[in-house]
Short mmCIF file of C-alpha atoms in Angstrom, two decimals:
data_model
loop_
_atom_site.label_atom_id
_atom_site.label_comp_id
_atom_site.label_asym_id
_atom_site.label_seq_id
_atom_site.Cartn_x
_atom_site.Cartn_y
_atom_site.Cartn_z
CA MET A 4 -17.89 -59.64 -23.85
CA THR A 5 -18.57 -56.08 -21.81
CA ALA A 6 -15.94 -54.21 -22.33
CA ASN A 7 -15.09 -51.66 -18.87
CA PRO A 8 -15.63 -48.64 -18.72
CA VAL A 9 -13.82 -45.82 -19.75
CA SER A 10 -12.55 -43.79 -17.21
CA ASN A 11 -12.08 -39.93 -17.11
CA PRO A 12 -7.63 -39.64 -17.43
CA THR A 13 -5.83 -37.90 -13.88
CA PRO A 14 -5.98 -33.97 -14.33
CA ALA A 15 -3.59 -32.46 -14.88
CA THR A 16 -0.93 -31.81 -12.40
CA ALA A 17 0.20 -27.91 -11.78
CA VAL A 18 3.61 -28.98 -13.40
CA GLU A 19 2.26 -31.17 -16.08
CA ARG A 20 -0.12 -27.64 -17.01
CA ARG A 21 2.82 -25.77 -17.24
CA GLU A 22 5.08 -28.84 -19.30
CA ARG A 23 2.64 -28.58 -21.85
CA ALA A 24 1.62 -24.57 -22.09
CA VAL A 25 5.14 -23.64 -23.04
CA ARG A 26 5.77 -26.71 -25.96
CA ALA A 27 2.24 -25.23 -26.92
CA ALA A 28 3.06 -21.58 -26.43
CA VAL A 29 6.26 -22.33 -28.82
CA GLU A 30 4.67 -23.97 -31.17
CA GLN A 31 1.00 -21.65 -31.26
CA GLY A 32 4.11 -19.05 -32.49
CA LEU A 33 3.20 -16.59 -29.23
CA LEU A 34 7.27 -16.75 -28.11
CA GLY A 35 9.53 -16.64 -30.99
CA PRO A 36 12.53 -14.58 -31.90
CA GLU A 37 9.86 -11.51 -32.98
CA GLN A 38 7.92 -11.57 -29.19
CA PRO A 39 11.65 -12.97 -26.57
CA VAL A 40 9.04 -13.14 -24.38
CA VAL A 41 6.26 -13.76 -22.26
CA GLY A 42 3.58 -14.51 -19.21
CA LEU A 43 1.46 -17.85 -18.85
CA LEU A 44 -1.19 -17.94 -16.53
CA ASP A 45 -2.41 -21.09 -15.63
CA VAL A 46 -6.33 -20.45 -15.21
CA THR A 47 -6.79 -24.01 -13.61
CA GLY A 48 -4.29 -23.18 -11.14
CA ILE A 49 -5.73 -19.89 -10.56
CA ARG A 50 -9.40 -21.81 -10.09
CA ALA A 51 -7.88 -23.48 -7.61
CA ALA A 52 -6.52 -21.61 -5.48
CA ALA A 53 -9.86 -19.86 -5.28
CA ALA A 54 -11.67 -22.95 -3.78
CA GLU A 55 -9.24 -23.69 -1.88
CA LEU A 56 -9.69 -20.37 -0.45
CA ARG A 57 -13.00 -20.60 0.22
CA ALA A 58 -14.01 -23.82 1.17
CA ALA A 59 -11.04 -23.42 4.53
CA PHE A 60 -12.65 -20.33 5.65
CA ASP A 61 -16.20 -21.93 5.31
CA GLU A 62 -14.76 -24.55 6.94
CA VAL A 63 -13.57 -22.39 9.98
CA VAL A 64 -16.98 -19.75 10.62
CA ALA A 65 -19.71 -20.40 11.94
CA PRO A 66 -22.89 -20.87 9.82
CA GLY A 67 -24.72 -18.00 7.60
CA THR A 68 -21.53 -15.60 8.49
CA PRO A 69 -20.76 -12.71 5.79
CA VAL A 70 -16.93 -13.15 4.15
CA LEU A 71 -16.00 -11.41 2.06
CA HIS A 72 -12.53 -12.71 0.12
CA ALA A 73 -11.51 -9.61 -1.54
CA PHE A 74 -8.38 -10.16 -4.03
CA ALA A 75 -5.06 -7.31 -3.42
CA VAL A 76 -5.63 -6.37 -7.38
CA LYS A 77 -2.13 -4.45 -7.83
CA ALA A 78 -1.15 -8.59 -7.52
CA ALA A 79 -2.21 -8.50 -10.85
CA ALA A 80 -3.60 -5.32 -12.23
CA LEU A 81 -5.23 -7.38 -15.01
CA VAL A 82 -8.87 -6.89 -15.82
CA PRO A 83 -8.88 -10.56 -17.74
CA VAL A 84 -7.87 -11.76 -14.21
CA LEU A 85 -9.65 -9.65 -11.97
CA ARG A 86 -12.47 -10.98 -14.04
CA LEU A 87 -11.90 -14.13 -13.11
CA LEU A 88 -11.50 -13.85 -9.87
CA THR A 89 -15.09 -12.70 -9.54
CA ASP A 90 -16.54 -15.32 -11.09
CA GLU A 91 -14.68 -17.43 -9.31
CA GLY A 92 -16.46 -15.56 -6.38
CA LEU A 93 -13.98 -12.89 -5.24
CA GLY A 94 -14.14 -9.22 -4.68
CA CYS A 95 -11.56 -6.43 -5.07
CA GLU A 96 -9.38 -4.92 -2.80
CA VAL A 97 -8.17 -2.01 -4.09
CA ALA A 98 -5.61 0.62 -2.73
CA SER A 99 -5.14 4.10 -5.96
CA PRO A 100 -8.02 5.42 -8.68
CA GLY A 101 -5.94 3.65 -11.48
CA GLU A 102 -6.99 0.29 -9.43
CA LEU A 103 -11.04 0.76 -8.56
CA ALA A 104 -11.50 1.76 -12.34
CA LEU A 105 -9.34 -2.42 -12.65
CA ALA A 106 -12.47 -3.33 -10.42
CA ARG A 107 -15.46 -1.91 -11.83
CA ALA A 108 -14.13 -2.47 -15.98
CA ALA A 109 -13.71 -6.05 -14.33
CA GLY A 110 -17.14 -6.57 -13.87
CA ALA A 111 -16.65 -5.94 -9.79
CA ASP A 112 -19.43 -5.29 -7.59
CA PRO A 113 -19.15 -1.82 -5.76
CA GLY A 114 -20.21 -3.82 -2.99
CA ARG A 115 -17.85 -6.14 -3.21
CA ILE A 116 -15.15 -3.77 -3.39
CA VAL A 117 -12.30 -2.87 -0.40
CA LEU A 118 -10.79 0.33 -0.85
CA ASP A 119 -8.27 1.28 1.40
CA SER A 120 -4.48 3.05 1.11
CA PRO A 121 -2.69 5.11 3.48
CA ALA A 122 -3.07 8.43 1.63
CA LYS A 123 -6.40 8.81 -0.24
CA THR A 124 -7.65 11.74 -2.18
CA PRO A 125 -10.71 13.84 -1.09
CA ALA A 126 -11.76 12.78 -4.82
CA GLU A 127 -11.27 9.36 -4.00
CA LEU A 128 -13.12 9.52 -1.12
CA ARG A 129 -16.25 11.38 -2.36
CA GLU A 130 -16.19 7.79 -5.85
CA ALA A 131 -15.63 5.61 -2.29
CA LEU A 132 -19.35 7.21 -0.28
CA ASP A 133 -21.33 7.40 -3.43
CA LEU A 134 -20.32 4.17 -5.33
CA GLY A 135 -21.11 2.87 -2.01
CA ILE A 136 -17.70 1.14 -1.81
CA ALA A 137 -15.88 0.25 1.68
CA VAL A 138 -13.53 1.94 3.12
CA ASN A 139 -10.98 1.05 5.87
CA ALA A 140 -9.83 4.82 7.05
CA ASP A 141 -6.23 4.88 7.89
CA ASN A 142 -5.14 7.80 10.24
CA PRO A 143 -7.10 10.47 12.79
CA GLN A 144 -6.51 12.54 9.59
CA GLU A 145 -9.00 10.68 7.11
CA LEU A 146 -11.17 9.94 9.76
CA ALA A 147 -12.10 13.99 9.68
CA ARG A 148 -12.14 14.09 6.41
CA LEU A 149 -14.37 11.74 5.97
CA ASP A 150 -16.98 13.31 8.72
CA ALA A 151 -16.70 16.06 7.07
CA LEU A 152 -17.97 14.11 3.48
CA VAL A 153 -20.66 11.81 6.31
CA GLY A 154 -22.29 14.36 7.81
CA ALA A 155 -25.36 13.55 9.66
CA ALA A 156 -26.32 10.89 7.34
CA PHE A 157 -26.28 7.08 7.64
CA PRO A 158 -23.30 6.48 4.54
CA ARG A 159 -23.97 3.09 1.98
CA SER A 160 -20.66 2.80 2.10
CA PRO A 161 -19.11 0.26 4.89
CA LEU A 162 -17.10 2.96 6.92
CA GLY A 163 -13.94 1.54 9.36
CA LEU A 164 -10.62 2.05 10.20
CA ARG A 165 -7.25 0.64 10.09
CA VAL A 166 -4.61 -0.09 13.04
CA ASN A 167 -0.96 -1.60 13.85
CA PRO A 168 -1.44 -3.25 16.44
CA GLN A 169 2.83 -3.43 16.34
CA VAL A 170 2.89 -7.14 17.28
CA GLY A 171 6.33 -7.18 14.98
CA GLY A 172 8.00 -7.88 11.24
CA GLY A 173 8.59 -11.10 9.11
CA SER A 174 12.02 -11.53 7.46
CA ILE A 175 11.49 -9.40 4.66
CA ASP A 176 11.10 -4.80 6.48
CA ALA A 177 10.33 -3.53 3.64
CA LEU A 178 6.36 -5.67 4.12
CA SER A 179 6.08 -6.00 7.41
CA THR A 180 3.09 -3.32 8.23
CA ALA A 181 2.68 -4.50 12.02
CA THR A 182 5.82 -3.47 13.06
CA ALA A 183 6.24 -0.41 15.75
CA THR A 184 7.05 2.69 12.90
CA SER A 185 4.68 1.27 10.22
CA LYS A 186 3.47 4.11 7.89
CA PHE A 187 -0.25 2.07 7.89
CA GLY A 188 -2.28 2.21 10.46
CA VAL A 189 -2.97 3.68 13.80
CA ALA A 190 -0.81 2.51 16.01
CA LEU A 191 -2.83 0.65 18.75
CA ARG A 192 0.99 0.49 22.07
CA ASP A 193 1.74 4.71 20.97
CA VAL A 194 0.71 6.73 24.39
CA GLY A 195 -3.53 7.41 24.30
CA ALA A 196 -3.11 5.77 20.70
CA ARG A 197 -6.19 2.68 21.93
CA ASP A 198 -8.27 5.38 24.49
CA TRP A 199 -8.43 7.25 20.63
CA VAL A 200 -9.76 4.35 19.03
CA VAL A 201 -12.03 3.58 20.78
CA ARG A 202 -13.90 7.02 21.83
CA ALA A 203 -13.78 7.53 17.59
CA PHE A 204 -16.23 4.78 17.35
CA ALA A 205 -18.10 5.75 20.47
CA GLU A 206 -18.17 9.17 18.47
CA ARG A 207 -18.92 7.87 14.84
CA PRO A 208 -22.61 5.11 14.22
CA TRP A 209 -21.03 4.69 10.97
CA LEU A 210 -17.70 3.14 12.11
CA THR A 211 -18.38 -0.54 11.69
CA ARG A 212 -15.38 -2.22 10.41
CA LEU A 213 -12.10 -2.75 12.12
CA HIS A 214 -8.82 -3.24 9.99
CA ALA A 215 -5.51 -5.09 10.54
CA HIS A 216 -3.04 -6.74 8.59
CA VAL A 217 0.24 -7.30 9.56
CA GLY A 218 2.57 -7.50 6.50
CA SER A 219 2.95 -10.93 2.90
CA GLN A 220 5.66 -12.20 2.11
CA GLY A 221 7.98 -13.27 5.42
CA CYS A 222 5.81 -12.69 7.99
CA PRO A 223 4.98 -16.67 9.76
CA LEU A 224 1.19 -17.59 10.16
CA GLU A 225 1.69 -17.13 14.11
CA LEU A 226 2.74 -13.69 13.35
CA MET A 227 -0.33 -13.36 10.93
CA ALA A 228 -2.66 -14.41 14.02
CA ALA A 229 -1.44 -12.21 16.84
CA GLY A 230 -2.56 -8.71 15.24
CA VAL A 231 -5.44 -10.47 14.19
CA GLN A 232 -6.29 -11.24 17.51
CA ALA A 233 -4.88 -8.11 18.75
CA ALA A 234 -7.66 -6.61 15.81
CA TYR A 235 -10.64 -9.06 17.39
CA GLU A 236 -9.70 -8.20 21.17
CA LEU A 237 -10.55 -4.88 20.34
CA ALA A 238 -12.80 -4.84 18.23
CA GLU A 239 -14.58 -6.63 21.59
CA GLU A 240 -13.34 -3.86 23.93
CA ILE A 241 -15.21 -1.00 21.41
CA ASN A 242 -18.16 -2.94 21.26
CA GLU A 243 -18.72 -3.60 25.30
CA THR A 244 -17.38 -0.21 26.62
CA ILE A 245 -20.44 1.33 23.69
CA GLY A 246 -22.46 -0.80 25.08
CA ARG A 247 -23.70 -2.21 21.27
CA ARG A 248 -22.60 -4.57 18.54
CA GLN A 249 -21.29 -1.57 16.46
CA ILE A 250 -18.43 -3.37 15.40
CA ASP A 251 -19.77 -5.52 12.31
CA THR A 252 -17.50 -6.88 10.45
CA LEU A 253 -12.74 -7.76 11.12
CA ASP A 254 -11.07 -7.21 7.97
CA ILE A 255 -7.65 -9.58 8.99
CA GLY A 256 -6.16 -8.67 5.36
CA GLY A 257 -3.75 -11.37 3.57
CA GLY A 258 -0.19 -11.94 3.64
CA LEU A 259 -0.55 -15.42 2.92
CA PRO A 260 3.60 -16.28 2.26
CA VAL A 261 4.43 -18.72 -0.29
CA ASN A 262 6.76 -20.85 -1.68
CA PHE A 263 9.12 -20.17 -3.19
CA THR A 264 11.93 -23.56 -3.25
CA SER A 265 9.39 -25.76 -5.18
CA ASP A 266 6.11 -26.34 -6.78
CA GLU A 267 4.29 -27.64 -3.45
CA ILE A 268 1.90 -24.96 -1.94
CA THR A 269 2.73 -24.67 1.10
CA PRO A 270 1.38 -22.40 4.21
CA SER A 271 -2.15 -23.13 2.85
CA TYR A 272 -5.07 -21.53 3.11
CA ARG A 273 -6.16 -23.95 5.41
CA GLU A 274 -3.26 -24.31 7.53
CA TYR A 275 -3.95 -20.22 8.26
CA ALA A 276 -7.84 -20.32 8.85
CA ARG A 277 -7.65 -23.54 11.54
CA LEU A 278 -5.09 -22.13 13.03
CA LEU A 279 -7.36 -18.68 12.79
CA ARG A 280 -10.06 -20.84 14.50
CA ALA A 281 -7.35 -21.92 17.52
CA THR A 282 -6.55 -19.37 18.48
CA VAL A 283 -9.06 -16.35 18.04
CA PRO A 284 -12.22 -18.86 17.79
CA GLY A 285 -14.75 -15.38 19.19
CA LEU A 286 -13.60 -13.82 16.03
CA LEU A 287 -15.59 -16.66 13.83
CA ASP A 288 -18.58 -17.81 16.32
CA GLY A 289 -20.34 -16.09 13.87
CA ARG A 290 -20.57 -12.73 15.74
CA TYR A 291 -18.93 -10.43 12.94
CA GLY A 292 -18.63 -10.91 9.46
CA LEU A 293 -14.96 -11.98 7.64
CA VAL A 294 -13.25 -9.51 4.75
CA THR A 295 -9.51 -11.02 3.77
CA GLU A 296 -7.52 -9.25 1.21
CA PHE A 297 -5.48 -12.13 0.06
CA GLY A 298 -3.38 -11.63 -3.50
CA ARG A 299 -0.25 -13.35 -4.03
CA SER A 300 -0.60 -16.24 -2.12
CA LEU A 301 -3.73 -16.79 -4.67
CA LEU A 302 -1.83 -15.81 -8.37
CA ALA A 303 1.69 -16.56 -7.56
CA LYS A 304 2.25 -20.80 -8.48
CA SER A 305 0.04 -20.32 -11.35
CA GLY A 306 2.53 -18.23 -13.46
CA VAL A 307 5.45 -18.12 -15.32
CA VAL A 308 8.00 -15.21 -17.29
CA LEU A 309 9.14 -17.50 -20.30
CA ALA A 310 12.05 -15.89 -21.69
CA ARG A 311 14.25 -16.80 -25.10
CA VAL A 312 18.06 -17.27 -24.55
CA GLU A 313 19.55 -13.79 -27.15
CA TYR A 314 22.65 -14.93 -26.17
CA ALA A 315 24.92 -17.21 -24.66
CA LYS A 316 28.99 -16.07 -23.63
CA SER A 317 31.17 -16.56 -20.90
CA ALA A 318 32.97 -14.11 -18.54
CA GLY A 319 35.77 -15.15 -16.19
CA GLY A 320 35.71 -18.56 -16.91
CA ARG A 321 31.48 -18.17 -15.96
CA PRO A 322 29.23 -19.30 -18.56
CA ILE A 323 25.94 -16.74 -18.63
CA ALA A 324 22.88 -16.83 -20.33
CA VAL A 325 21.68 -13.30 -21.64
CA THR A 326 17.72 -13.23 -21.90
CA HIS A 327 15.17 -10.97 -21.97
CA ALA A 328 13.60 -10.97 -18.57
CA GLY A 329 15.70 -9.60 -16.12
CA ALA A 330 14.90 -5.79 -13.81
CA GLN A 331 11.68 -4.83 -16.22
CA LEU A 332 9.02 -7.64 -15.42
CA ALA A 333 11.42 -9.89 -11.94
CA THR A 334 12.31 -6.24 -10.56
CA ARG A 335 11.83 -7.70 -6.93
CA THR A 336 14.34 -10.52 -7.13
CA VAL A 337 16.32 -8.96 -9.22
CA PHE A 338 17.18 -5.49 -6.76
CA ALA A 339 16.89 -7.67 -3.35
CA PRO A 340 17.25 -11.57 -4.62
CA THR A 341 17.82 -12.98 -1.19
CA SER A 342 14.47 -12.26 -0.48
CA TRP A 343 13.42 -12.77 -3.61
CA PRO A 344 14.28 -16.06 -5.12
CA LEU A 345 12.90 -17.41 -8.70
CA ARG A 346 13.31 -20.97 -9.96
CA VAL A 347 14.45 -21.31 -13.24
CA ALA A 348 13.78 -24.11 -15.10
CA THR A 349 15.09 -25.35 -18.59
CA TYR A 350 13.69 -25.60 -21.68
CA ASP A 351 15.28 -25.89 -25.96
CA ALA A 352 14.30 -23.99 -28.47
CA ASP A 353 10.95 -26.28 -29.36
CA GLY A 354 10.72 -25.84 -25.15
CA ARG A 355 10.95 -29.17 -24.66
CA PRO A 356 12.52 -29.44 -21.28
CA LYS A 357 16.37 -29.47 -21.79
CA ARG A 358 17.98 -32.43 -20.05
CA THR A 359 20.97 -32.44 -17.98
CA GLY A 360 24.60 -33.85 -20.48
CA PRO A 361 26.67 -36.67 -19.87
CA ASP A 362 28.86 -34.10 -17.88
CA GLY A 363 26.68 -32.52 -15.44
CA PRO A 364 25.10 -29.86 -14.20
CA VAL A 365 26.84 -26.20 -15.72
CA THR A 366 26.78 -23.07 -13.18
CA GLN A 367 26.30 -20.55 -15.04
CA ASP A 368 24.36 -17.00 -14.86
CA ILE A 369 21.37 -15.66 -15.67
CA ALA A 370 20.91 -12.33 -16.99
CA GLY A 371 17.83 -10.18 -18.04
CA PRO A 372 18.91 -7.31 -20.76
CA CYS A 373 19.18 -4.23 -18.80
CA CYS A 374 21.65 -2.34 -19.18
CA PHE A 375 23.34 -2.30 -15.72
CA ALA A 376 25.79 -5.39 -14.12
CA GLY A 377 23.51 -5.86 -11.74
CA ASP A 378 20.76 -7.57 -13.64
CA LEU A 379 20.51 -11.16 -13.31
CA VAL A 380 17.25 -13.36 -12.18
CA ALA A 381 19.72 -15.98 -11.62
CA GLU A 382 23.34 -16.49 -10.03
CA ASN A 383 25.44 -18.69 -9.87
CA ARG A 384 22.98 -21.46 -10.59
CA ALA A 385 23.75 -24.67 -11.86
CA LEU A 386 21.55 -25.63 -14.83
CA PRO A 387 21.69 -28.09 -18.25
CA GLU A 388 23.75 -25.68 -20.04
CA LEU A 389 22.10 -23.00 -22.36
CA ALA A 390 22.84 -22.14 -25.93
CA ALA A 391 21.26 -19.31 -27.49
CA GLY A 392 17.62 -20.12 -28.75
CA ASP A 393 17.11 -22.09 -25.86
CA LEU A 394 14.65 -20.89 -23.44
CA VAL A 395 14.37 -19.86 -19.18
CA ALA A 396 11.28 -20.30 -17.52
CA LEU A 397 10.87 -18.02 -14.04
CA LEU A 398 8.63 -20.21 -11.69
CA ASP A 399 5.78 -18.95 -9.09
CA THR A 400 6.06 -15.30 -11.08
CA GLY A 401 2.02 -14.50 -11.36
CA ALA A 402 1.43 -12.28 -8.71
CA TYR A 403 3.71 -9.19 -9.30
CA TYR A 404 5.97 -9.84 -12.25
CA PHE A 405 2.94 -9.49 -14.55
CA SER A 406 1.69 -6.39 -13.58
CA ASN A 407 4.99 -4.19 -11.43
CA HIS A 408 6.81 -3.91 -14.82
CA PHE A 409 9.44 -1.37 -14.15
CA ALA A 410 10.66 0.69 -17.48
CA TYR A 411 14.34 0.83 -17.65
CA ASN A 412 15.81 0.70 -20.81
CA SER A 413 12.39 1.89 -22.62
CA LEU A 414 12.13 -2.43 -22.70
CA PRO A 415 7.86 -3.02 -23.73
CA ARG A 416 5.59 -4.88 -21.40
CA PRO A 417 6.04 -8.63 -22.74
CA GLY A 418 1.97 -9.80 -23.57
CA VAL A 419 0.27 -11.80 -21.19
CA TYR A 420 -1.97 -15.29 -21.85
CA GLY A 421 -3.79 -17.10 -19.92
CA PHE A 422 -3.97 -20.80 -20.56
CA ALA A 423 -5.47 -24.44 -19.89
CA PRO A 424 -6.09 -27.73 -21.07
CA SER A 425 -8.36 -28.89 -24.30
CA THR A 426 -9.44 -31.98 -26.08
CA ASP A 427 -6.83 -30.98 -29.01
CA GLY A 428 -3.85 -29.49 -26.48
CA VAL A 429 -4.09 -26.32 -25.07
CA ARG A 430 -5.27 -22.66 -25.72
CA PHE A 431 -4.93 -19.78 -24.80
CA ALA A 432 -6.61 -16.45 -23.60
CA GLU A 433 -4.81 -13.07 -24.60
CA VAL A 434 -4.76 -11.44 -20.82
CA ARG A 435 -3.02 -8.06 -21.69
CA LYS A 436 -1.05 -7.35 -25.82
CA PRO A 437 2.44 -6.71 -25.86
CA GLN A 438 3.42 -3.67 -25.75
CA THR A 439 3.86 -1.83 -28.64
CA VAL A 440 7.87 0.71 -28.98
CA ALA A 441 4.79 3.34 -30.53
CA GLU A 442 3.01 3.16 -27.84
CA ILE A 443 6.22 3.76 -25.44
CA VAL A 444 6.87 6.44 -27.39
CA ALA A 445 3.08 8.22 -27.02
CA GLU A 446 3.29 7.04 -23.15
CA SER A 447 6.94 8.50 -22.97
CA GLY A 448 4.92 12.17 -25.14
CA GLY A 449 5.67 11.14 -28.38
CA ALA A 450 2.69 13.95 -28.94
CA GLU A 451 4.54 17.08 -27.10
CA ALA A 452 8.73 16.46 -28.24
CA GLU A 453 7.90 20.76 -28.94
CA GLY A 454 7.13 21.12 -25.87
CA LEU A 455 9.66 21.68 -24.31
CA THR A 456 11.41 23.74 -27.28
CA ALA A 457 8.97 26.22 -27.34
CA LEU A 458 9.51 27.66 -23.51
#
């Protein structure tokens, strides 16, 4: 009798990978009394997100169209993460000398780096031009600086201009960059601005790109597409006025919002790409190269902040779990909880999912370690009742939460580890070591302790 062939096991879902990683992090000592908070990144999930992005746009652009997906470094300013994304075929969008240095340390090719910022210094511009990095100028004064630096030569760097299409904002004002008074780009609907932009391109044959970014979290896809359409129509007008295809590339920014209410990935890159095909078909017909600058949507779903409950107490009859993850990590969530709510998963001290007791879930607060009353990552949340030693997981935290540390109370940056399935369970790779107290002292001028008393 012939044996049935052994089938490959079904790949684990993102939730299953997360559950196994939490348990393994405890078993392998990444989390415990001495290291009470840690960041975990699902490498399988990150690779899948990058593949989905590439596939979504490959589906809608004409064959042979140059497409660069440049990851917004601010979303995860960690060299190993940037290296992983580089290996997955992505470039880097940077907005500071530090972010550029991180991208280069990760091995990103200068030709696949885009420099955006509303406040670039002459030194930053010179460095970008020397390296051949693409630059999107933000305003007329910056364009004048480029005039002086470029001179009569045609630069190696692709150079563009950022415009604000002023199509409106989303539900989070601070992340809406296409409002009437946004600080970014040339405001197209201001008096005389559009004519100035057309002249600016006509006078500079080396100005070959147009950049627009409507915003990010809280911006609906239709608003994003409207901003892209405005930039496309402007590019068509400029090229027609000049009489040649001077603008050859459109940088449409990023901004795909993330669903923070469940494990479902929605909206998807494919949904956005298809909306662009329906709204701005000329953008994708092969006449223009394309640059995107997605960040949060590539990483958010693949990250977990895992923190130990140090104490469980109550006040006014409400239970409070005091953990080591608060405003220093979840800064936006603590200060703007309605805009940045986070899902919370609970585990016992061994990393097993915490079960609800016979009386059902308990309404409780999840507090952080910072010394102010508002340091709450979840308030009045119905969860299995937590006890000291249990674990709290803040979900969807792969973007911004690890690399934008708020050093309140001189709390250390936690260690960050990537994880992936292995034949014997879960393998971890160090992304960033936990910050030591000695490093905090050094950062805070420890070597200059006598500096002021000597004055």
